[in-house]
Short mmCIF file of C-alpha atoms in Angstrom, two decimals:
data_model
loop_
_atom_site.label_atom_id
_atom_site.label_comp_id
_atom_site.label_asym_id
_atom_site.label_seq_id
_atom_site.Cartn_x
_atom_site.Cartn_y
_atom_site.Cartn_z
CA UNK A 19 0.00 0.00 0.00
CA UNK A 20 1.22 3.39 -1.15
CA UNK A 21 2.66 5.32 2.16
CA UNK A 22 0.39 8.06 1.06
CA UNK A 23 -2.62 6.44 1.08
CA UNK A 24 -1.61 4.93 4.60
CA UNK A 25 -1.03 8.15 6.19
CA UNK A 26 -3.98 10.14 4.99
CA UNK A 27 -6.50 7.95 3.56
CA UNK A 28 -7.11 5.27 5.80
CA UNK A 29 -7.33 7.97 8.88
CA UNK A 30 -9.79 10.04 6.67
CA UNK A 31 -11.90 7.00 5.84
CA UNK A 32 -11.67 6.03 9.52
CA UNK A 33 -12.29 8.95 10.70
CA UNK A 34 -15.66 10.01 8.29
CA UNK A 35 -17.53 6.98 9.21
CA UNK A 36 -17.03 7.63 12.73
CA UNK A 37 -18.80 11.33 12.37
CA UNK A 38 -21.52 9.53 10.40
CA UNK A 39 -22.18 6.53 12.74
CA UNK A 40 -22.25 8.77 15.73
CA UNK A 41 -24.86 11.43 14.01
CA UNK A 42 -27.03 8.54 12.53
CA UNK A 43 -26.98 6.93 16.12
CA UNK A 44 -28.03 10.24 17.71
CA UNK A 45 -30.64 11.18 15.46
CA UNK A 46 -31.89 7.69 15.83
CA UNK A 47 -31.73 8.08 19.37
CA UNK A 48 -34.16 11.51 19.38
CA UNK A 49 -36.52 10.60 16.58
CA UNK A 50 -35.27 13.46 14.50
CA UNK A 51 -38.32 13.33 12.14
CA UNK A 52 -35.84 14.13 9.45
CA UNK A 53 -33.48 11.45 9.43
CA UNK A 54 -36.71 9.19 10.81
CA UNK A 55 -38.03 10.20 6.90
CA UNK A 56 -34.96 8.88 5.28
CA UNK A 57 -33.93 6.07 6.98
CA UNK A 58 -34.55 2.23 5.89
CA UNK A 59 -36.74 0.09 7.47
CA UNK A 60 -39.71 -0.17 8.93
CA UNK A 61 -40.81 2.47 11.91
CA UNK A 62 -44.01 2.80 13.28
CA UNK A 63 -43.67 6.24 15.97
CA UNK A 64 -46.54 7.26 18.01
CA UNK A 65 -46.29 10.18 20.52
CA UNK A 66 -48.05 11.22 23.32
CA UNK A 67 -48.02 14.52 24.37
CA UNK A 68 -48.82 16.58 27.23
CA UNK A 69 -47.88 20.52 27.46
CA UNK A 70 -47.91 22.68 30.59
CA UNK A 71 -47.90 26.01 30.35
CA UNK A 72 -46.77 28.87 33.42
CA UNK A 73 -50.63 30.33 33.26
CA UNK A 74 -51.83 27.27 34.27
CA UNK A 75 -53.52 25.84 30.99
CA UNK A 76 -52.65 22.20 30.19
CA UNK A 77 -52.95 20.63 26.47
CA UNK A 78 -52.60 17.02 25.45
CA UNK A 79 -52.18 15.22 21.67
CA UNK A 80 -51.51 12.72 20.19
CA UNK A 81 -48.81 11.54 17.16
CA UNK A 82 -48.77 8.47 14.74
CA UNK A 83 -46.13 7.99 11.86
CA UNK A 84 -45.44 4.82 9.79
CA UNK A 85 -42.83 4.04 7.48
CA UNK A 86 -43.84 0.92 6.42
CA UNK A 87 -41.57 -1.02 4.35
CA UNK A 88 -43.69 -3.18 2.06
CA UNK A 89 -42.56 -6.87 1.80
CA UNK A 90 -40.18 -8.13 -1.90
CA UNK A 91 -39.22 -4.90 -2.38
CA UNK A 92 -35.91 -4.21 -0.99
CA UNK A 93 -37.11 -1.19 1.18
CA UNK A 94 -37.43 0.54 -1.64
CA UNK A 95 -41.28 0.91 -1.49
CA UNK A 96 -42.55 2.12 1.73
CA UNK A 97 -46.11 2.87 2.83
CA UNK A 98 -46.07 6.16 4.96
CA UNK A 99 -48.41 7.45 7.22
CA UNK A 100 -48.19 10.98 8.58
CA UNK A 101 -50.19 13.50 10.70
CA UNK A 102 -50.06 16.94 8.56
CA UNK A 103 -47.83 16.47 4.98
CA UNK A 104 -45.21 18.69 5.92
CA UNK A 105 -44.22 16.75 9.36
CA UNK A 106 -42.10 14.02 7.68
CA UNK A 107 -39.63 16.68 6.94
CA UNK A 108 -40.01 19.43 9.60
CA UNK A 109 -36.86 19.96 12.02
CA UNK A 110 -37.49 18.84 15.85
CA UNK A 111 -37.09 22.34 16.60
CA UNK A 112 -39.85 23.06 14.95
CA UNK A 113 -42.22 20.29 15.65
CA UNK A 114 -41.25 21.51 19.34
CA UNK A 115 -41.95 24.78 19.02
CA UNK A 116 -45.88 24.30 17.17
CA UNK A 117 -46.50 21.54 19.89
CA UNK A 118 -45.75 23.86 22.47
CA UNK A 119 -47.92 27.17 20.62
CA UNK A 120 -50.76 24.76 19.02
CA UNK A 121 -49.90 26.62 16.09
CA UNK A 122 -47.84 26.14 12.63
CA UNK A 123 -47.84 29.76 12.59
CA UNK A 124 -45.03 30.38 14.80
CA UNK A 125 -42.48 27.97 13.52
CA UNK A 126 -43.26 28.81 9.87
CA UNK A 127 -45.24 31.88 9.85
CA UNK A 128 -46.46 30.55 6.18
CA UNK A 129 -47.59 27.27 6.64
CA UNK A 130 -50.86 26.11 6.61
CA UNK A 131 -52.63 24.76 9.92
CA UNK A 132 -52.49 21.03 9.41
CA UNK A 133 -53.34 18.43 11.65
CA UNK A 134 -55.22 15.80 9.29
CA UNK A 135 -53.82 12.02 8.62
CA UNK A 136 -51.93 11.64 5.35
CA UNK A 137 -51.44 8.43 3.40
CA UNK A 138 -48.93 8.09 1.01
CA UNK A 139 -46.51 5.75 -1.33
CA UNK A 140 -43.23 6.39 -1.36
CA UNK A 141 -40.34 5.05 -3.42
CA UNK A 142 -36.90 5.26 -3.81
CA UNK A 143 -36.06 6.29 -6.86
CA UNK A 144 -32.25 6.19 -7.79
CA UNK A 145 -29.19 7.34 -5.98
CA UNK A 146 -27.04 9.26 -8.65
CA UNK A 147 -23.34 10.59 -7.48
CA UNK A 148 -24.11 10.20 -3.93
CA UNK A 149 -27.70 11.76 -4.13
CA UNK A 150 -30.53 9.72 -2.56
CA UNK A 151 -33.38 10.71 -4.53
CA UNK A 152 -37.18 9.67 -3.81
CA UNK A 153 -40.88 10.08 -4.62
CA UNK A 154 -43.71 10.39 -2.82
CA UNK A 155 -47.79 10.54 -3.72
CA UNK A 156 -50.59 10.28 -1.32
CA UNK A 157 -53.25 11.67 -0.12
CA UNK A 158 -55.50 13.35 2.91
CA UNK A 159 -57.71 10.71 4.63
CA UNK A 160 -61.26 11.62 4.73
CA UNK A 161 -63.24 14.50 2.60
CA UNK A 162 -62.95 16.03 0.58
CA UNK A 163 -59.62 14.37 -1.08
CA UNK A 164 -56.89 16.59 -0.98
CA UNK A 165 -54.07 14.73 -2.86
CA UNK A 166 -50.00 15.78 -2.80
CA UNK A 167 -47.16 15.26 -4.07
CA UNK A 168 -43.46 14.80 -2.68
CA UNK A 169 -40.21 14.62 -4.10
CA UNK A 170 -36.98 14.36 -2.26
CA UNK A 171 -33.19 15.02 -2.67
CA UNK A 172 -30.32 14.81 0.04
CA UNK A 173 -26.79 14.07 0.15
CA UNK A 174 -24.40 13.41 2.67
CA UNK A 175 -20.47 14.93 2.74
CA UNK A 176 -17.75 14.53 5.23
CA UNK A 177 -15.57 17.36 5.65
CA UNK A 178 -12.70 16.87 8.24
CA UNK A 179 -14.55 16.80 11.44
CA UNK A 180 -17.61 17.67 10.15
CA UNK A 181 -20.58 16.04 8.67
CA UNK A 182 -22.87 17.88 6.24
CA UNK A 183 -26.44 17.03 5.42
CA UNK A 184 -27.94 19.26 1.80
CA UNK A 185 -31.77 18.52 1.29
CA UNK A 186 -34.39 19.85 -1.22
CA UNK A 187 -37.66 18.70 -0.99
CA UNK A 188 -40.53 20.42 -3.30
CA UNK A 189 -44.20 19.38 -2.47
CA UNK A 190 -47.04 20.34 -4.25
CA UNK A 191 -50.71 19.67 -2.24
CA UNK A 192 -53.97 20.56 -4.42
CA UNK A 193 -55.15 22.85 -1.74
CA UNK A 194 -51.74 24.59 -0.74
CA UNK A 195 -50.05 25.02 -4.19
CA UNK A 196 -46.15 24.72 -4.29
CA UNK A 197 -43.54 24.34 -2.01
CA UNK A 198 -39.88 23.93 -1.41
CA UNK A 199 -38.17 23.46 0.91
CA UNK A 200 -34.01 23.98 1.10
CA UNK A 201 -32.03 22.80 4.09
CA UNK A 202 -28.41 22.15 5.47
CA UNK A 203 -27.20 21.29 8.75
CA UNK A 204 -23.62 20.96 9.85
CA UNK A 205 -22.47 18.19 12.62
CA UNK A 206 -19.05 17.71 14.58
CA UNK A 207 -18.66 15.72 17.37
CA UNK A 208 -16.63 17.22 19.96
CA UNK A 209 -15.87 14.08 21.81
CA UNK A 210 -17.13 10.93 22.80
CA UNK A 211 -20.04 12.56 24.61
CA UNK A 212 -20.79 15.87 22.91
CA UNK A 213 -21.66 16.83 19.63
CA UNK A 214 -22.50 20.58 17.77
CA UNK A 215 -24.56 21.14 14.72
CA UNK A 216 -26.08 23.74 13.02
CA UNK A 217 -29.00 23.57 10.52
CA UNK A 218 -30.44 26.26 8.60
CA UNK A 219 -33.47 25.75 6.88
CA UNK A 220 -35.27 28.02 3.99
CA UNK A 221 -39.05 27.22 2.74
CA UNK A 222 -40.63 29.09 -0.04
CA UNK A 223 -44.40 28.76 -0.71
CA UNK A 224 -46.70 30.01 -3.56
CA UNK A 225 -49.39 30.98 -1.39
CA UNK A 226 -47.01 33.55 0.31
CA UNK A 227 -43.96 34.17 -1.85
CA UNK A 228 -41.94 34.80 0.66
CA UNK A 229 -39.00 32.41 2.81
CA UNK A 230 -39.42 30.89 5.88
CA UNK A 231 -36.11 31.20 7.79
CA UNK A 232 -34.73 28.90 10.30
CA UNK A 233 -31.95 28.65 12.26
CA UNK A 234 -30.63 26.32 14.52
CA UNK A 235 -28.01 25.95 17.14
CA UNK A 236 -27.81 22.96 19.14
CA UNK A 237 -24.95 21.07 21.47
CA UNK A 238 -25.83 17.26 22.50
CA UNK A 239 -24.81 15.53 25.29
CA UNK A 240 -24.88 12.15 25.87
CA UNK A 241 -23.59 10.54 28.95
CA UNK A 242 -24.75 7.20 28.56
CA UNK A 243 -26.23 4.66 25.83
CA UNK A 244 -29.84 5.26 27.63
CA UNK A 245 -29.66 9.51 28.14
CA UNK A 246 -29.21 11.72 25.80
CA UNK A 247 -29.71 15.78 26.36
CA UNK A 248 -29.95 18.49 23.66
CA UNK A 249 -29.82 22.40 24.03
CA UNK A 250 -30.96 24.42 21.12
CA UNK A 251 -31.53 27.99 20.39
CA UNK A 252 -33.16 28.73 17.90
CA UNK A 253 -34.69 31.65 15.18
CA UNK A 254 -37.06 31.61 13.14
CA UNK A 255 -38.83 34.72 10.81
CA UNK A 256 -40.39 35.12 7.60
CA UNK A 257 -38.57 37.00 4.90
CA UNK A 258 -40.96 39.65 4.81
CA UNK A 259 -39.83 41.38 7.63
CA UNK A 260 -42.67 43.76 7.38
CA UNK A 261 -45.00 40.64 8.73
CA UNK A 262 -42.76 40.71 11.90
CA UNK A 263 -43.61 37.50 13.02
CA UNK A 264 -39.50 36.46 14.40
CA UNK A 265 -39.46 34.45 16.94
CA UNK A 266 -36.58 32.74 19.24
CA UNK A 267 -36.66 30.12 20.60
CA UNK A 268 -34.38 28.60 24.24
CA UNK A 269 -35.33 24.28 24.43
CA UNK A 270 -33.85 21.76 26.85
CA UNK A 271 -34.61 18.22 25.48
CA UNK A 272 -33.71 15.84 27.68
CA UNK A 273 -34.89 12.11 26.85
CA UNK A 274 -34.58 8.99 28.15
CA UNK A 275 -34.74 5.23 27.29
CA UNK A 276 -37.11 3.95 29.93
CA UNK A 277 -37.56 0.27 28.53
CA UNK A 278 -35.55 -1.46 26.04
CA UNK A 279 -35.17 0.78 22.71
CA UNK A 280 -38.53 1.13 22.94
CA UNK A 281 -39.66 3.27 24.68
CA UNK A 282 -38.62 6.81 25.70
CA UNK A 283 -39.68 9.67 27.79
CA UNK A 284 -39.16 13.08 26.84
CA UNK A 285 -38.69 16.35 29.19
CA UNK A 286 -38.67 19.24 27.14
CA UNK A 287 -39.07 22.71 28.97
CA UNK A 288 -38.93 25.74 26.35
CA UNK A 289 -38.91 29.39 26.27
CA UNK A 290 -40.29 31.27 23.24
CA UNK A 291 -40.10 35.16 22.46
CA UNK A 292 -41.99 35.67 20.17
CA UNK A 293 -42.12 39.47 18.14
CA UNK A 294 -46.53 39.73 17.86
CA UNK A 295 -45.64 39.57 21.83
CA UNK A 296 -43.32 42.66 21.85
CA UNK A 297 -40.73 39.61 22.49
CA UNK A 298 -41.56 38.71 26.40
CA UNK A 299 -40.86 35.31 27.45
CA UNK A 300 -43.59 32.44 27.10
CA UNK A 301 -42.44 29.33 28.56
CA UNK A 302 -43.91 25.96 28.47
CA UNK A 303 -42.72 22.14 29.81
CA UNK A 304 -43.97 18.94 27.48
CA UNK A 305 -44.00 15.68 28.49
CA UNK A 306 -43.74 13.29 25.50
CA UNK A 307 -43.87 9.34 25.85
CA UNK A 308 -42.98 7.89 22.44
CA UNK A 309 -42.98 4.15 21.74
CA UNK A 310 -41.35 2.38 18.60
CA UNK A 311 -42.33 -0.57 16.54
CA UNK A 312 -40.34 -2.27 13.43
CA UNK A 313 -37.98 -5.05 13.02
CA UNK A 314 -34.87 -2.83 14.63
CA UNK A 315 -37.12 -2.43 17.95
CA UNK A 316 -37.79 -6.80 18.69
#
């Protein structure tokens, strides 16, 4: 073997899978809805969810999304079920932040309010020069039929320490129109038990014509295989600044592996300033009890 290739590729090589097992393993680990999107196999999630809130008020929901692998086809067929079309590929950040507000509105100021089940069929359609590409058609359950459809494009670099994640996903729903959405997030691990990444995320719509921004810090900490912590900040405002809907966002997700792989409480206390409230501080504690099924969970 070339002394070149000893002394610099095998360490690269080494060294890249080792940022991408540890970032697949912690998004695993918190259900980043994401990564839950794009990842093989079969996962049925369903989340329960109770928010507190420092007035008093109390609100409770509850979550179901399948990726259903159907059988002979290599996992490249799935069967996906989804509450609101645009969850599959949200950020936790902000599926945290409309759980905790009851609203869309506040983590993308554009979006449309959107809490019906969604069936769909998606496939995976080639992977060209390291792009995984995929498809997606379904439709609202219930009437009146409101049908979409999904396409999907993401890669995945290494770049000395750091991972990098580039997405595109356009969806067009009959009763929404167009939309796009454009995001890249950045991970390092810092050591065995801490890990940085930043995402930023950019959706245009045709009802609005205007960007919804996004931006995400966040710093994980894992001290065990069973407990796993994550503080974010976060902002998030549309374009049109004239709207002057910002909002910014201080979570503490801490969650925990209270049976097997299974099954997994969630302590998330949040505080939200948001600019329609001249920026004072709302803050807010979920509980969330998620449990797993699939082949990976037996």
């Amino acid at each position: 073997m070339p002394m070149r290739e000893r002394l610099l590729d095998q360490p690269h090589d080494f060294l890249s899978r080792r940022v991408e097992a540890y970032s697949r393993r912690l998004d695993n680990f918190f259900g980043d809805p994401n990564r839950a999107y794009d990842s093989t196999g079969s996962t049925l999630q369903i989340r329960g969810r109770v928010t507190f809130f420092e007035s008093g008020v109390r609100e409770g929901k509850s979550e179901v999304h399948a990726n259903i692998s159907l059988p002979n086809t290599e996992d490249r067929l799935k069967l996906i079920v989804q509450r609101g079309v645009e969850a599959a590929t949200e950020t936790a950040a902000e599926r945290d932040i409309k759980n905790s507000t009851g609203s869309t509105q506040v983590a993308a100021p554009g979006a449309p309010k959107d809490n019906s089940y969604y069936l769909g069929l998606k496939a995976l359609a080639a992977q060209v020069f390291g792009v995984a590409l995929s498809a997606e058609a379904g439709a609202r359950f219930g009437r009146p039929i409101d049908p979409y459809i999904r396409l999907r494009a993401f890669r995945d670099f290494n770049f000395s320490q750091w991972q990098i994640r580039a997405s595109e996903t356009p969806l067009w729903k009959h009763s929404d129109g167009y939309s796009a959405a454009s995001e890249v997030n950045f991970t390092r691990p810092l050591d065995e038990i801490w890990q940085l990444r930043f995402t930023s995320k950019a959706t245009w719509r045709s009802t609005t014509r205007y960007f919804d921004l996004a931006h995400i810090g966040a710093l994980y900490y894992t001290p065990d295989s069973r407990t796993a912590t994550n503080f974010e900040l976060g902002a998030f405002a549309p374009s049109d600044r004239s709207l002057k809907l910002a909002v910014y966002s201080v979570t503490l997700r801490v969650r925990r592996q209270i049976y097997k792989d299974w099954l997994y409480l969630e302590v998330t206390p949040q505080i939200l300033y948001q600019e329609t409230n001249g920026f004072s501080a709302t803050r807010s504690l979920m509980l969330n009890l998620e449990t797993l099924f699939g082949d990976r969970y037996l």
